[in-house]
PDB file of C-alpha atoms in Angstrom:
ATOM      1  CA  MET A  19     119.567 100.077  84.561  1.00 93.00           C
ATOM      2  CA  LYS A  20     116.212 102.348  85.541  1.00 97.00           C
ATOM      3  CA  SER A  21     116.276 106.018  85.816  1.00 98.00           C
ATOM      4  CA  CYS A  22     114.754 108.198  88.628  1.00 98.00           C
ATOM      5  CA  LEU A  23     115.187 111.677  88.108  1.00 98.00           C
ATOM      6  CA  ILE A  24     114.733 113.441  92.014  1.00 98.00           C
ATOM      7  CA  VAL A  25     112.764 116.884  92.210  1.00 98.00           C
ATOM      8  CA  ASP A  26     113.102 118.563  95.679  1.00 98.00           C
ATOM      9  CA  ASP A  27     114.439 122.291  96.870  1.00 97.00           C
ATOM     10  CA  SER A  28     116.333 120.576  99.515  1.00 97.00           C
ATOM     11  CA  LYS A  29     120.081 119.317  98.541  1.00 97.00           C
ATOM     12  CA  THR A  30     119.979 117.145 101.759  1.00 97.00           C
ATOM     13  CA  VAL A  31     116.331 115.076 100.801  1.00 97.00           C
ATOM     14  CA  ARG A  32     118.655 114.734  97.278  1.00 98.00           C
ATOM     15  CA  MET A  33     121.182 113.931  98.777  1.00 97.00           C
ATOM     16  CA  VAL A  34     119.738 111.150 100.506  1.00 97.00           C
ATOM     17  CA  ALA A  35     117.099 110.287  98.272  1.00 98.00           C
ATOM     18  CA  LYS A  36     120.076 109.263  95.664  1.00 98.00           C
ATOM     19  CA  ARG A  37     122.136 107.557  97.916  1.00 98.00           C
ATOM     20  CA  ILE A  38     118.714 105.175  98.618  1.00 98.00           C
ATOM     21  CA  LEU A  39     118.070 104.713  94.960  1.00 98.00           C
ATOM     22  CA  GLU A  40     121.560 103.929  93.584  1.00 97.00           C
ATOM     23  CA  GLU A  41     121.841 101.523  96.327  1.00 97.00           C
ATOM     24  CA  LEU A  42     118.125  99.997  94.757  1.00 97.00           C
ATOM     25  CA  SER A  43     120.314  99.977  91.413  1.00 97.00           C
ATOM     26  CA  PHE A  44     118.887 103.266  89.585  1.00 98.00           C
ATOM     27  CA  SER A  45     120.894 106.008  87.660  1.00 98.00           C
ATOM     28  CA  THR A  46     120.218 109.239  89.394  1.00 98.00           C
ATOM     29  CA  ARG A  47     119.837 112.439  87.953  1.00 98.00           C
ATOM     30  CA  GLU A  48     118.390 116.042  90.130  1.00 98.00           C
ATOM     31  CA  ALA A  49     116.508 118.728  89.868  1.00 98.00           C
ATOM     32  CA  CYS A  50     115.854 121.762  92.228  1.00 98.00           C
ATOM     33  CA  ASP A  51     112.698 122.986  90.826  1.00 98.00           C
ATOM     34  CA  GLY A  52     109.665 121.535  88.228  1.00 98.00           C
ATOM     35  CA  GLN A  53     111.151 124.203  85.970  1.00 98.00           C
ATOM     36  CA  GLU A  54     114.448 122.319  86.051  1.00 98.00           C
ATOM     37  CA  ALA A  55     113.039 119.160  86.087  1.00 98.00           C
ATOM     38  CA  LEU A  56     110.670 119.687  82.997  1.00 96.00           C
ATOM     39  CA  GLN A  57     113.845 120.772  80.588  1.00 97.00           C
ATOM     40  CA  LEU A  58     115.991 117.415  82.258  1.00 97.00           C
ATOM     41  CA  CYS A  59     112.486 115.311  80.993  1.00 96.00           C
ATOM     42  CA  GLU A  60     112.574 117.200  77.962  1.00 93.00           C
ATOM     43  CA  SER A  61     116.537 115.931  77.229  1.00 94.00           C
ATOM     44  CA  GLU A  62     115.678 112.623  78.657  1.00 94.00           C
ATOM     45  CA  MET A  63     112.578 110.815  80.107  1.00 95.00           C
ATOM     46  CA  PRO A  64     113.826 109.106  83.394  1.00 97.00           C
ATOM     47  CA  ASP A  65     111.932 105.797  83.741  1.00 97.00           C
ATOM     48  CA  ALA A  66     110.732 107.385  87.225  1.00 98.00           C
ATOM     49  CA  ILE A  67     110.613 110.398  89.186  1.00 98.00           C
ATOM     50  CA  LEU A  68     110.479 110.881  92.914  1.00 98.00           C
ATOM     51  CA  LEU A  69     108.091 114.430  93.281  1.00 97.00           C
ATOM     52  CA  ASP A  70     108.483 117.005  96.073  1.00 97.00           C
ATOM     53  CA  TRP A  71     105.440 119.307  96.427  1.00 95.00           C
ATOM     54  CA  ASN A  72     106.746 123.087  97.745  1.00 95.00           C
ATOM     55  CA  MET A  73     109.147 124.162  95.311  1.00 96.00           C
ATOM     56  CA  PRO A  74     110.285 127.683  94.497  1.00 95.00           C
ATOM     57  CA  VAL A  75     110.103 128.684  90.531  1.00 95.00           C
ATOM     58  CA  LYS A  76     107.393 125.723  89.876  1.00 97.00           C
ATOM     59  CA  ASN A  77     106.399 123.178  92.000  1.00 97.00           C
ATOM     60  CA  GLY A  78     105.173 119.928  92.061  1.00 97.00           C
ATOM     61  CA  ILE A  79     101.760 119.532  91.539  1.00 97.00           C
ATOM     62  CA  ASP A  80     102.202 121.964  88.470  1.00 97.00           C
ATOM     63  CA  PHE A  81     105.057 120.530  86.987  1.00 97.00           C
ATOM     64  CA  LEU A  82     103.256 117.250  87.330  1.00 97.00           C
ATOM     65  CA  ARG A  83      99.785 118.602  85.424  1.00 97.00           C
ATOM     66  CA  GLU A  84     102.214 119.630  82.376  1.00 96.00           C
ATOM     67  CA  LEU A  85     104.319 116.474  82.388  1.00 96.00           C
ATOM     68  CA  ARG A  86     100.843 114.438  82.534  1.00 95.00           C
ATOM     69  CA  GLY A  87      99.509 116.965  79.841  1.00 93.00           C
ATOM     70  CA  LYS A  88     102.147 115.943  76.920  1.00 85.00           C
ATOM     71  CA  VAL A  89     100.675 114.040  74.227  1.00 67.00           C
ATOM     72  CA  GLY A  90     102.923 111.204  72.812  1.00 71.00           C
ATOM     73  CA  VAL A  91     105.617 111.329  75.820  1.00 67.00           C
ATOM     74  CA  ASN A  92     106.836 108.193  77.184  1.00 83.00           C
ATOM     75  CA  GLN A  93     105.347 109.044  80.761  1.00 91.00           C
ATOM     76  CA  PRO A  94     107.192 108.041  83.501  1.00 96.00           C
ATOM     77  CA  VAL A  95     106.402 106.437  86.457  1.00 97.00           C
ATOM     78  CA  VAL A  96     105.598 109.691  89.794  1.00 97.00           C
ATOM     79  CA  ILE A  97     105.740 109.327  93.141  1.00 97.00           C
ATOM     80  CA  PHE A  98     105.483 112.641  95.491  1.00 95.00           C
ATOM     81  CA  CYS A  99     107.292 112.908  98.235  1.00 94.00           C
ATOM     82  CA  THR A 100     106.272 115.570 100.304  1.00 90.00           C
ATOM     83  CA  THR A 101     105.216 116.795 104.003  1.00 90.00           C
ATOM     84  CA  GLU A 102     102.009 117.311 102.222  1.00 83.00           C
ATOM     85  CA  ASN A 103      99.938 114.703 104.164  1.00 82.00           C
ATOM     86  CA  GLY A 104      96.306 115.803 104.005  1.00 85.00           C
ATOM     87  CA  LEU A 105      94.037 113.962 102.240  1.00 90.00           C
ATOM     88  CA  SER A 106      93.123 116.306  99.962  1.00 93.00           C
ATOM     89  CA  HIS A 107      96.621 116.415  99.139  1.00 91.00           C
ATOM     90  CA  ILE A 108      96.933 113.041  97.796  1.00 91.00           C
ATOM     91  CA  HIS A 109      93.723 113.001  96.353  1.00 94.00           C
ATOM     92  CA  GLU A 110      94.714 116.233  94.184  1.00 95.00           C
ATOM     93  CA  ALA A 111      98.069 114.363  93.354  1.00 95.00           C
ATOM     94  CA  ILE A 112      96.405 111.125  92.455  1.00 95.00           C
ATOM     95  CA  ALA A 113      93.977 113.305  90.390  1.00 96.00           C
ATOM     96  CA  ALA A 114      96.946 115.069  88.839  1.00 96.00           C
ATOM     97  CA  GLY A 115      98.642 111.638  87.355  1.00 95.00           C
ATOM     98  CA  ALA A 116     100.977 110.556  90.528  1.00 97.00           C
ATOM     99  CA  ASP A 117     101.179 106.725  90.791  1.00 97.00           C
ATOM    100  CA  GLU A 118     102.006 106.487  94.624  1.00 95.00           C
ATOM    101  CA  TYR A 119     102.592 108.836  97.785  1.00 95.00           C
ATOM    102  CA  ILE A 120     105.297 108.969 100.385  1.00 94.00           C
ATOM    103  CA  MET A 121     105.662 110.834 103.302  1.00 92.00           C
ATOM    104  CA  LYS A 122     108.712 112.945 104.713  1.00 94.00           C
ATOM    105  CA  PRO A 123     110.522 111.766 106.335  1.00 92.00           C
ATOM    106  CA  PHE A 124     111.116 108.915 104.481  1.00 94.00           C
ATOM    107  CA  ASP A 125     114.099 106.200 104.727  1.00 95.00           C
ATOM    108  CA  SER A 126     115.241 103.077 102.288  1.00 96.00           C
ATOM    109  CA  GLY A 127     112.619 100.628 103.222  1.00 97.00           C
ATOM    110  CA  ILE A 128     109.678 102.789 102.446  1.00 96.00           C
ATOM    111  CA  VAL A 129     110.746 103.915  98.743  1.00 97.00           C
ATOM    112  CA  GLU A 130     111.658 100.348  97.970  1.00 97.00           C
ATOM    113  CA  SER A 131     108.501  99.429  98.918  1.00 96.00           C
ATOM    114  CA  LYS A 132     106.673 102.078  96.889  1.00 96.00           C
ATOM    115  CA  PHE A 133     109.099 101.983  93.989  1.00 97.00           C
ATOM    116  CA  SER A 134     108.518  97.973  94.458  1.00 96.00           C
ATOM    117  CA  GLN A 135     104.330  98.592  94.542  1.00 95.00           C
ATOM    118  CA  VAL A 136     104.118 100.548  91.012  1.00 95.00           C
ATOM    119  CA  GLY A 137     106.708  98.091  89.452  1.00 94.00           C
ATOM    120  CA  LEU A 138     110.116  99.403  89.593  1.00 94.00           C
ATOM    121  CA  ILE A 139     111.780  97.008  91.281  1.00 90.00           C
TER     122      ILE A 139
END
């Protein structure tokens, strides 16, 4: 079973994403900010990360840059899932190492499509 770390400061968003991903046969773990996500990745690297941009403590883009900067680490697929919909944000995310980008609000069809596009389902 593939695993996905859901990183979002909204408990509601994490709950919805968890339900969708579990229906797609993913095991899930959750983090409420980028710092907690880094700690979880150090203990067990997931196959995928669904990542919000705007969070306290450590935001999504800083988390992604730090994650991608780790040498010799099995790198997961990272899909941003955020309200930041400007082209500059999308370009910045891709340049930092994001594999895909989902705009909030999202539904199961969008999540399934993006995870399929990156080869996870």
